[in-house]
Amino acid sequence: MTYCVLARKWRPQTFHDLVGQAHVVKALAYALSQDKVHHAYLFTGTRGVGKTSIARIFAKSLNCETNGVSPNPCGTCQSCQEIADGRFVDLIEVDAASRTGVDETRELIDSVAYLPTKGRYKVYLIDEVHMFSKSSFNALLKTLEEPPPHVKFILATTDPDKLPNTILSRCIQFSLKSLTDRQIQQHLHHICDSERIGFEDNALSILAKAGRGSLRDTLSLTDQAITYGQGKLTVQAVSEILGTIHPADIEAIVFAIATNNANQLSAAVRRLDQYDIDAVTFLTELMQRLQAMAWAKEGIVNSLSAALSSTVHDIPKPLLHLWYDIADKSLTQLHQHHDAKQVIEMTLLRMLAFIPEDWVPRHRTLLADTYSDDSDSNEALGKAEVSADAALNTAPDAPIESAPIESAPDNGFAQHVKSSPVDAADSLLAAESEFFDQAEQAEQVERCDTPETATSSATPGVSEIGATEIQSNSAALTLPEITQHPEIPAAPEHTATESHPYNLSNTPANDNDPTPSMEAVRAVMKSARDITAPAEMPAEMPAEMPAEMPAEMPAEMPAEMPAEMPVEMPAEMPIEKDTEVLSNDRIDNKVGNSVDDGGNSSENNEKNDSADGALLSKIAVFDWFDAIENLGLSDFTYHFVSAGVLRIEANQGRADAILDLLPANEVLVTPDSMTELSEALSCYFAQPINVRVNYTDIRCETPAERQKKAQVDADQAVITAFTQHPIVQQVVNEFEARILTNTIKKMDKKPS
Ligand SMILES: [Zn+2]
């Protein structure tokens, strides 16, 4: 059996089969059903959008032996079948590109006079009619104006501007639209299902995009990809034959930027080496992702991967637009450069360079905030303001992000933006132009500046726009800067900085200098071994811990970085961090979580009855939602790990961590991040923990989901508190006011 290419095999046979072009079908079907068919039609539109297909269906509709002239040809009579096969004598298909001479046109026109051989009508399909010479057009004119009644003309062209007006005015013109990616993808899906071709959804999406609106081009590429992929349509095969970048690879790059992770970015860029990279394609793809993220930021998500959409919440709007501008600028300047890869890398680095130094994704504080339970209506009202310029509101939800950290209330990106959103956007853009203007700004690119340069010489736009949060992923480097930052007032007890997870995990306690708090924690941990109800332990901690944290710890630590750290430190760490970083409200809630989840952990324990008791009790109180906040993970690792569920299984005194993760997130799992997670857990449990990833459907709640839900609840609580406040209600009743709930946002403190 001979192989028939998809484009031919799947050429539509009825108007109903046509993809898109509903406006043309509607008009033609009406004319056919009323038997009021004009004698000349002109179809314009790019290649592969259905011009020839429509002409053939039209010819069938006129010549069908069974149904007569109608929009529903039978498809089975001899005429219908011959037309479908392209061998119907009264359908004359002419390629104007190959018959430009006037003699050939005359010959064609002479044949018009003869009656149809078989059918009711002779249908002349003249493709690429704009290729006719001037004399050919002139020869055609007379016939086109008054053809014999048994003749219908269908002219098709991709370039109607080249047609003389005299021709245009004698035809009914239809402009065929390019097909949308979605239309093409759906059709491909249908074809693959019918042909039983295995496919990955993303592969279809790439093919649909590559066809650029042409179904025929797409189907040709699909044929090629099926052959290359040995009968299957995989993203890998399709990317390779098209020379496009694997979507996962470009997403990993955007993700690394969105989580401000230079190491991951470097790894992701290295993966690009496997492609013969086309800078234009790359930058366009990059901009597409940023555009989708900008839409997601406005609450409209359509084509964003789960991993990327999880980051959107954290990224300040102006930053997203700045990144887009940076990519756009590179794209326009690309032709001036010889080394495309260099341009790409510098573009990506520039994006990182403009991330405010102390900007930290919100999820680090979100739980602490939204779980604090102090939002009675009056207070919440005090925190709400109605913003008239929602359009300019650069970070409508940002204030919540930094709200709870009372120790450093005046330094947040959120506050800055809230107080003057326009300023924030302006200053980011101003920072950008300064970058291009001033060579000395190079200092800023270096993320580990000395405190002086970081605080005094950085441009105001960049240095001021930073999150309050201190848990930066580069905290080990920026720590000195933060502690000495003049704008962060020293907290009454301990600044959050001192308890930074990185600080602790990288700079373990000096064993010769045990602090009272450590002792206290050890006592608690010991007592935990005997506690059967896991919930009790955390409940005790807050009371003992917070006041005792030694303020001088960080100062002493760094120099000592001993290799034995995991053995000495870990048991205390998470607890210290909890008690310090978080508000009391947060801790209370955490206890609640532990109670909820302790049950699950206990079940795990029972399976391992031979396991060590101490380890068991630690596992018993292990609460993933709580632990993830205290592992001190980098943003990159935190992001994908929080989309999963981690369990600890103990066996013969050993403990293994199993991270359930959706298969879609596999691309984010790098050796670096797995090592990081493993080390963090080893610290947490004070013993080596191996982590393995289990790709599976996740049926229970993940930290990422809980954060999202908490965010939604918190937003709703503010809206409710505001709209139900007596004063607001009074205004509404007396002045018939209307509340624009989407402009209500929570402020971190009451306006003075
Ligand atoms: Zn028929």
Short mmCIF file of C-alpha atoms and ligand atoms in Angstrom, two decimals, residues 60-61 63-68 72-81 83, ligand 1:
data_model
loop_
_atom_site.label_atom_id
_atom_site.label_comp_id
_atom_site.label_asym_id
_atom_site.label_seq_id
_atom_site.Cartn_x
_atom_site.Cartn_y
_atom_site.Cartn_z
CA LYS A 60 -18.43 18.95 -5.95
CA SER A 61 -21.33 20.99 -4.66
CA ASN A 63 -21.62 18.78 -9.88
CA CYS A 64 -22.78 16.16 -7.39
CA GLU A 65 -24.92 13.62 -9.21
CA THR A 66 -26.86 12.56 -6.16
CA ASN A 67 -27.69 15.81 -4.38
CA GLY A 68 -27.66 18.27 -7.27
CA ASN A 72 -23.82 19.04 0.85
CA PRO A 73 -22.27 16.96 -1.93
CA CYS A 74 -22.67 13.24 -1.37
CA GLY A 75 -19.00 12.40 -1.70
CA THR A 76 -19.76 8.97 -3.14
CA CYS A 77 -21.06 9.56 -6.66
CA GLN A 78 -18.67 9.32 -9.56
CA SER A 79 -18.30 13.09 -9.95
CA CYS A 80 -17.63 13.62 -6.25
CA GLN A 81 -15.03 10.86 -6.20
CA ILE A 83 -13.12 15.58 -7.98
ZN ZN B 1 -21.94 13.40 -5.22
#
